[in-house]
Coordinates of C-alpha atoms in Angstrom, one line a residue:
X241 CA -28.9 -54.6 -35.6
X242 CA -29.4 -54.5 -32.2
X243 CA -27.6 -51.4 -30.3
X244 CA -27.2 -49.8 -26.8
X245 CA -26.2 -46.9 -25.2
X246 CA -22.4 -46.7 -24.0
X247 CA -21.8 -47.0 -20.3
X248 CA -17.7 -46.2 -20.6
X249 CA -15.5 -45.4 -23.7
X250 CA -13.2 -47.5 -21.4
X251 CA -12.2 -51.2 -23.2
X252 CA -12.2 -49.8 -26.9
X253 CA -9.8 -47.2 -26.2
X254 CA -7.9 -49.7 -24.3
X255 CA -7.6 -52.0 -27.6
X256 CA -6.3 -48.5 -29.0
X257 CA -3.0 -49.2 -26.7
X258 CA -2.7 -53.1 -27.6
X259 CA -2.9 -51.5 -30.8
X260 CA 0.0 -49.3 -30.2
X261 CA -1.2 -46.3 -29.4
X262 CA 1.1 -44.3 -26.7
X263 CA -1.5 -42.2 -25.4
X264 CA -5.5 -41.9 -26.3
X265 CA -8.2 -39.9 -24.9
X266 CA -11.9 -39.3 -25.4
X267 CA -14.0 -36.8 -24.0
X268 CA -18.1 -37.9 -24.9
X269 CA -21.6 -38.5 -23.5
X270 CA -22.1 -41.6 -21.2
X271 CA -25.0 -43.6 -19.9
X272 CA -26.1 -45.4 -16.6
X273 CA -29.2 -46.6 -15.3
X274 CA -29.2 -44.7 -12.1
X275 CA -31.4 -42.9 -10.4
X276 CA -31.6 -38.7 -10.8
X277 CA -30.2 -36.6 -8.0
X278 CA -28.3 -33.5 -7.3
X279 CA -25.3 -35.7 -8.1
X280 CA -26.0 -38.4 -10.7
X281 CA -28.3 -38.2 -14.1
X282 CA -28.6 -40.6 -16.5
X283 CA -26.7 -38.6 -19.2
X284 CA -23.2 -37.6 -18.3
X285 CA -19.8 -36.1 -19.9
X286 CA -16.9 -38.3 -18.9
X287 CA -13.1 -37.7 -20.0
X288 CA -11.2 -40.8 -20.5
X289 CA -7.1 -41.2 -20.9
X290 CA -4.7 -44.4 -21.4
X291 CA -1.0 -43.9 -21.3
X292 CA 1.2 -46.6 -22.0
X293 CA 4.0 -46.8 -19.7
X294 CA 2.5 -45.2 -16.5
X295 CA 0.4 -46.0 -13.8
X296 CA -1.8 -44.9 -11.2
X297 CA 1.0 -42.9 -9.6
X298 CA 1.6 -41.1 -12.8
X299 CA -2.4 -40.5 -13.0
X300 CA -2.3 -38.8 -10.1
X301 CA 0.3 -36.4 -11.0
X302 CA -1.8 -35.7 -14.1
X303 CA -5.1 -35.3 -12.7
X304 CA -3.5 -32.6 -10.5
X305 CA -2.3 -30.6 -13.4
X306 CA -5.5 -31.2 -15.3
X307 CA -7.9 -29.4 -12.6
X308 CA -5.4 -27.1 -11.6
X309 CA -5.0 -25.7 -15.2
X310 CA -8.8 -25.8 -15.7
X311 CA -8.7 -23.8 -12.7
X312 CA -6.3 -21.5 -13.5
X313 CA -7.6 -21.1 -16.9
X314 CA -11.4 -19.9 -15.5
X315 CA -11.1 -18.1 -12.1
X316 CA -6.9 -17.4 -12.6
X317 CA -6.6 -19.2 -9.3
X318 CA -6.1 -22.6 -7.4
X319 CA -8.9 -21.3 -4.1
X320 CA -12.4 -21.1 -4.7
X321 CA -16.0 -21.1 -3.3
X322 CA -18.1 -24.0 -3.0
X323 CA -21.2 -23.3 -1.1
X324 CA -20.4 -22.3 2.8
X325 CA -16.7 -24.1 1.6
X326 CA -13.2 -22.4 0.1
X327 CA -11.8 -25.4 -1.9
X328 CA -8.3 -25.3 -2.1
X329 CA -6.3 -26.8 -5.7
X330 CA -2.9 -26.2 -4.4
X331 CA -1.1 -28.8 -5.1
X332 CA 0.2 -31.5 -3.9
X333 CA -3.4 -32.8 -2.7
X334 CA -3.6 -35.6 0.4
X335 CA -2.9 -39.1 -1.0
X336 CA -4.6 -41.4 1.9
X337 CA -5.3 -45.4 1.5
X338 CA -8.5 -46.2 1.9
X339 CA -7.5 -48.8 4.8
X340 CA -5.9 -45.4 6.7
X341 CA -8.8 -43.3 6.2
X342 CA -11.4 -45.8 7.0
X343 CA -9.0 -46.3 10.4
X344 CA -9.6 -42.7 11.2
X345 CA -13.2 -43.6 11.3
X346 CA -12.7 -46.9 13.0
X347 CA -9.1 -46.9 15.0
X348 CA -9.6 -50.7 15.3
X349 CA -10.2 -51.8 11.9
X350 CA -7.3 -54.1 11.4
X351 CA -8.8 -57.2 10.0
X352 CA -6.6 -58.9 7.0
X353 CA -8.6 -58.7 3.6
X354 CA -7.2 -62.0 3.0
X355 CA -8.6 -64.5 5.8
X356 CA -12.1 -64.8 5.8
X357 CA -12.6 -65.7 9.4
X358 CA -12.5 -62.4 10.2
X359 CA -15.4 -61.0 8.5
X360 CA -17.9 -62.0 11.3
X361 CA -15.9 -59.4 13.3
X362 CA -15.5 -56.6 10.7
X363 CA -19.2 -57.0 9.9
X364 CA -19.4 -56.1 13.5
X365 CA -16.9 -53.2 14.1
X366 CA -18.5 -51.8 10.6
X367 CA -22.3 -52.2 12.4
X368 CA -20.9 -50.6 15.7
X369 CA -19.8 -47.5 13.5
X370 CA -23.1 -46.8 12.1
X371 CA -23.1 -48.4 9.0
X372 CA -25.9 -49.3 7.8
X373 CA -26.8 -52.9 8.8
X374 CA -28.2 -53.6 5.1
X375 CA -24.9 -52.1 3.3
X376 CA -23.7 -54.4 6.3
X377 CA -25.1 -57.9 5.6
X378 CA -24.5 -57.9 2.3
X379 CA -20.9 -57.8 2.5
X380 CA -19.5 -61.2 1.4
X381 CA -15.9 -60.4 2.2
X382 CA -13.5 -58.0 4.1
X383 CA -12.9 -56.3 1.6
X384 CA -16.8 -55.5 0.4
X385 CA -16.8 -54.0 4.4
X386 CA -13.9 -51.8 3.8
X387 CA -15.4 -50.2 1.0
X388 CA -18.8 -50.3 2.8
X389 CA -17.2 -48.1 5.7
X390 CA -15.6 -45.6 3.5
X391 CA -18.4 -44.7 1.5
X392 CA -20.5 -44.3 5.1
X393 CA -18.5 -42.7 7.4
X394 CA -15.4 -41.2 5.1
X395 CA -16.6 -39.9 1.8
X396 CA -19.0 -37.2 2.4
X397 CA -16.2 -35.7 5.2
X398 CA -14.1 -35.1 1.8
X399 CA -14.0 -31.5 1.1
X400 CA -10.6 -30.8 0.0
X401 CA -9.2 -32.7 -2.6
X402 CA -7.9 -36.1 -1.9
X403 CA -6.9 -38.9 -3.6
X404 CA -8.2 -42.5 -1.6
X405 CA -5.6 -45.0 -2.9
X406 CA -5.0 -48.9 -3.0
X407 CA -8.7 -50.2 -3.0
X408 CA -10.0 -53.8 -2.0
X409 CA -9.8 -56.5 -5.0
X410 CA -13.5 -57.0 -5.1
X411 CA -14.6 -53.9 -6.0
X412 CA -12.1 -53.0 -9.2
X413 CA -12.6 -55.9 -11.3
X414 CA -10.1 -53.5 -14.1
X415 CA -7.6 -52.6 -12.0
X416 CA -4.2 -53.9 -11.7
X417 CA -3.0 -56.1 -8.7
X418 CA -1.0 -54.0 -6.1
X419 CA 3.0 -55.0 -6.3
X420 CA 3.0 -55.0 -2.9
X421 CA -0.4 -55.4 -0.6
X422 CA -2.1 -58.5 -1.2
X423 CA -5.6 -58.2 -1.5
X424 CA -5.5 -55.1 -3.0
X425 CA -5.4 -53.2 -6.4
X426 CA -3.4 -50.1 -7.6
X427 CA -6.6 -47.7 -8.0
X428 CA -7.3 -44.6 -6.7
X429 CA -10.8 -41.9 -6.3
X430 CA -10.5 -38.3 -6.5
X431 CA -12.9 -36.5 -4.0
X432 CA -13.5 -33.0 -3.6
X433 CA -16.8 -31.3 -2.0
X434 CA -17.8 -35.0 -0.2
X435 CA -18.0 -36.3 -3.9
X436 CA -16.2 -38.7 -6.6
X437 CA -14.4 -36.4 -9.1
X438 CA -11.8 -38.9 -11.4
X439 CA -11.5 -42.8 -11.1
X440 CA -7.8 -44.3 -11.6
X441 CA -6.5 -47.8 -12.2
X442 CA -3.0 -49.1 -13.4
X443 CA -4.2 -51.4 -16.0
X444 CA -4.9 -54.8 -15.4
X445 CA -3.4 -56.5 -18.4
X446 CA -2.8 -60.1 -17.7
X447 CA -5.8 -61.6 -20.1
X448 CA -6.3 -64.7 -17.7
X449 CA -6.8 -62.7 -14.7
X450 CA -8.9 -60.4 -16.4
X451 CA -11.2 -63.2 -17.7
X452 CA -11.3 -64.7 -14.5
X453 CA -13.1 -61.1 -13.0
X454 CA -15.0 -60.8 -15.9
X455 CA -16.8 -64.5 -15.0
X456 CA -16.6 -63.2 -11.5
X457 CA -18.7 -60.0 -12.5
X458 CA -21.1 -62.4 -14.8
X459 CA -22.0 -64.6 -12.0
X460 CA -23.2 -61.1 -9.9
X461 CA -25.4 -59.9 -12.7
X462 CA -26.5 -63.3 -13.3
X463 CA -27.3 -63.3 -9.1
X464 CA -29.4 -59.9 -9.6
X465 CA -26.3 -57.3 -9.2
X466 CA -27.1 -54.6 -11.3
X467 CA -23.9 -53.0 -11.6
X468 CA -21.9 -56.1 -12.6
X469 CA -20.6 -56.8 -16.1
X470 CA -20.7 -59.1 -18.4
X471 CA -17.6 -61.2 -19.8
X472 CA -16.1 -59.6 -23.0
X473 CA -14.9 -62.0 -25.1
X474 CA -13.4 -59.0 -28.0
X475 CA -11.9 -57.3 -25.2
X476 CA -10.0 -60.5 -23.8
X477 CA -9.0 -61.6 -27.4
X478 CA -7.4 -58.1 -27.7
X479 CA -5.9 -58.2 -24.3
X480 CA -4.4 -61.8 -25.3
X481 CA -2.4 -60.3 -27.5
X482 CA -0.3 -58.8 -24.8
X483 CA -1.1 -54.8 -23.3
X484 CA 1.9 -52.8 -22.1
X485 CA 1.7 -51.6 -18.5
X486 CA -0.8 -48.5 -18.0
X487 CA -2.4 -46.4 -16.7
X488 CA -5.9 -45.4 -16.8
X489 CA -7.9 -42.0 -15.9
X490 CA -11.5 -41.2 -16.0
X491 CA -12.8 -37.9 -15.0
X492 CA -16.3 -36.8 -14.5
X493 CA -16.3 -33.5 -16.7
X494 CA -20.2 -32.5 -15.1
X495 CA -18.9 -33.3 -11.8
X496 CA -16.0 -30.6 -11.9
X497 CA -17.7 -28.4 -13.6
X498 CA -19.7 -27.8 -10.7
X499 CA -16.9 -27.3 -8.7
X500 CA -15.8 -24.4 -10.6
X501 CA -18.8 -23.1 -11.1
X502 CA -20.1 -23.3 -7.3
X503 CA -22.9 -25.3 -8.6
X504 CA -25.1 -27.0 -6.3
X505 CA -26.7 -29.3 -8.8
X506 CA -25.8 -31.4 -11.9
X507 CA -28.7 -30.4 -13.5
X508 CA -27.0 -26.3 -13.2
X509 CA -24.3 -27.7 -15.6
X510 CA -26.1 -30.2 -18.1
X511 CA -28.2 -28.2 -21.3
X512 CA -32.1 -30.4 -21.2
X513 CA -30.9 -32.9 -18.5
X514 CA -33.7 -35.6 -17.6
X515 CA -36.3 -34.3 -14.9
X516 CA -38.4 -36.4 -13.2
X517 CA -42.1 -36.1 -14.2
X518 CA -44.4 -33.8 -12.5
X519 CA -46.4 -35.4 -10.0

């Protein structure tokens, strides 16, 4: 039998809310192929959550009362140190679109996600911004610039907590369409310290929209994109047999515990994590 390492606990425990499940959750080891830095390493604790009849909205409010209790629960209170910063939990935390915070960056950055005769001139203002021309080029739509610019020029400024909201299409191939913004889906990033903390969708859960990403995603990795996924044909049968409206949380367990430890490095909070070999 041929196995592999998980990358996400995320479509089985979604097939735990076809199957009627209200609410699950697992908190377990995760593996990627990345590289090894003061942020990322191989190995990783993830929490994951899926509650039926919510959505990213919802997630929010949870993830708020999440950190804050861990908070609470180790230091008795909502302010702490973070290197030469004083991180303040007190909630509510900033809720900013990625469009609005990318504008803050880029006042001009008003092309429509949705007309691809524009991306000649978002490729440009991006460029103009200090982006790097790379990142730049290998944009194929508006919306692959948007997210381009914020992770530039916007996320490492992200020292209190903030939730980044409403995220391009493209790049959240699980994540419900917006009801309202064309173009976009119903996601959102936590950020705290200039870092991702928690990843949030509401659900996607039409199956032929899904399948239709998934082949999207296929057609990447078959193209050399590393990061793209395959089609799952389990999952899709599952989804098929209808999924109510919800809403999904990941949260990246390492990650925060750094924060409230004033941790500089992953490695401070992972028992044996994988060093590179000596020279």
């Amino acid at each position: 039998m041929e196995l592999t390492l998980r990358i996400a606990t995320e479509l089985h425990l979604k097939r735990l809310i076809i199957g009627g499940f209200p609410r699950v959750y697992e908190l377990g080891r995760i593996f990627r192929n990345e590289g090894i830095s003061t942020r990322h390493n191989p190995e990783f604790t993830s929490v994951e959550l899926y509650q039926a009849y919510a959505d990213y909205d919802d997630m929010m409010d949870l993830t708020e009362e999440l950190v804050c209790g861990m908070a609470n629960e180790v230091s008795d209170s909502t302010t702490m140190p973070y290197g030469e910063h004083t991180i303040s939990l007190e909630r509510p935390w900033r809720r900013v679109t990625m469009h609005d915070i990318v504008k803050e960056e880029i006042p001009d950055f008003e092309f429509d996600l949705n007309d691809p005769s524009t991306l000649d001139a978002a490729k440009a203002a991006a460029t103009a911004a200090g982006v790097p021309v790379p990142d730049v080029q290998k944009c194929t739509t508006v919306g692959y610039v948007l997210n381009a610019c914020f992770e530039e020029l916007c996320e490492p400024k992200l020292i209190q907590p903030t939730f980044v909201t409403d995220y391009p299409l493209e790049v959240s191939p699980l994540s419900k369409p917006h009801r309202s913004k064309a173009g976009m889906v119903e996601r959102f990033e936590l950020f705290a310290t200039g870092r991702e903390l928690a990843n949030s969708f509401s659900e996607l859960t039409d199956p032929v929209d899904q399948r239709e990403r998934f082949e999207a995603q296929a057609a990447k990795k078959e193209a050399g994109d590393e990061e793209a996924c395959d089609v799952d044909e389990e999952f899709l049968s599952a989804l098929e047999q209808g999924m109510p409206p919800t809403g999904g949380l990941g949260i990246g367990i390492d990650r925060l515990v750094m924060l409230l430890t004033d941790s500089p490095s992953i490695r401070d909070v992972i028992a044996f994590p994988l060093l590179k070999p000596d020279a």
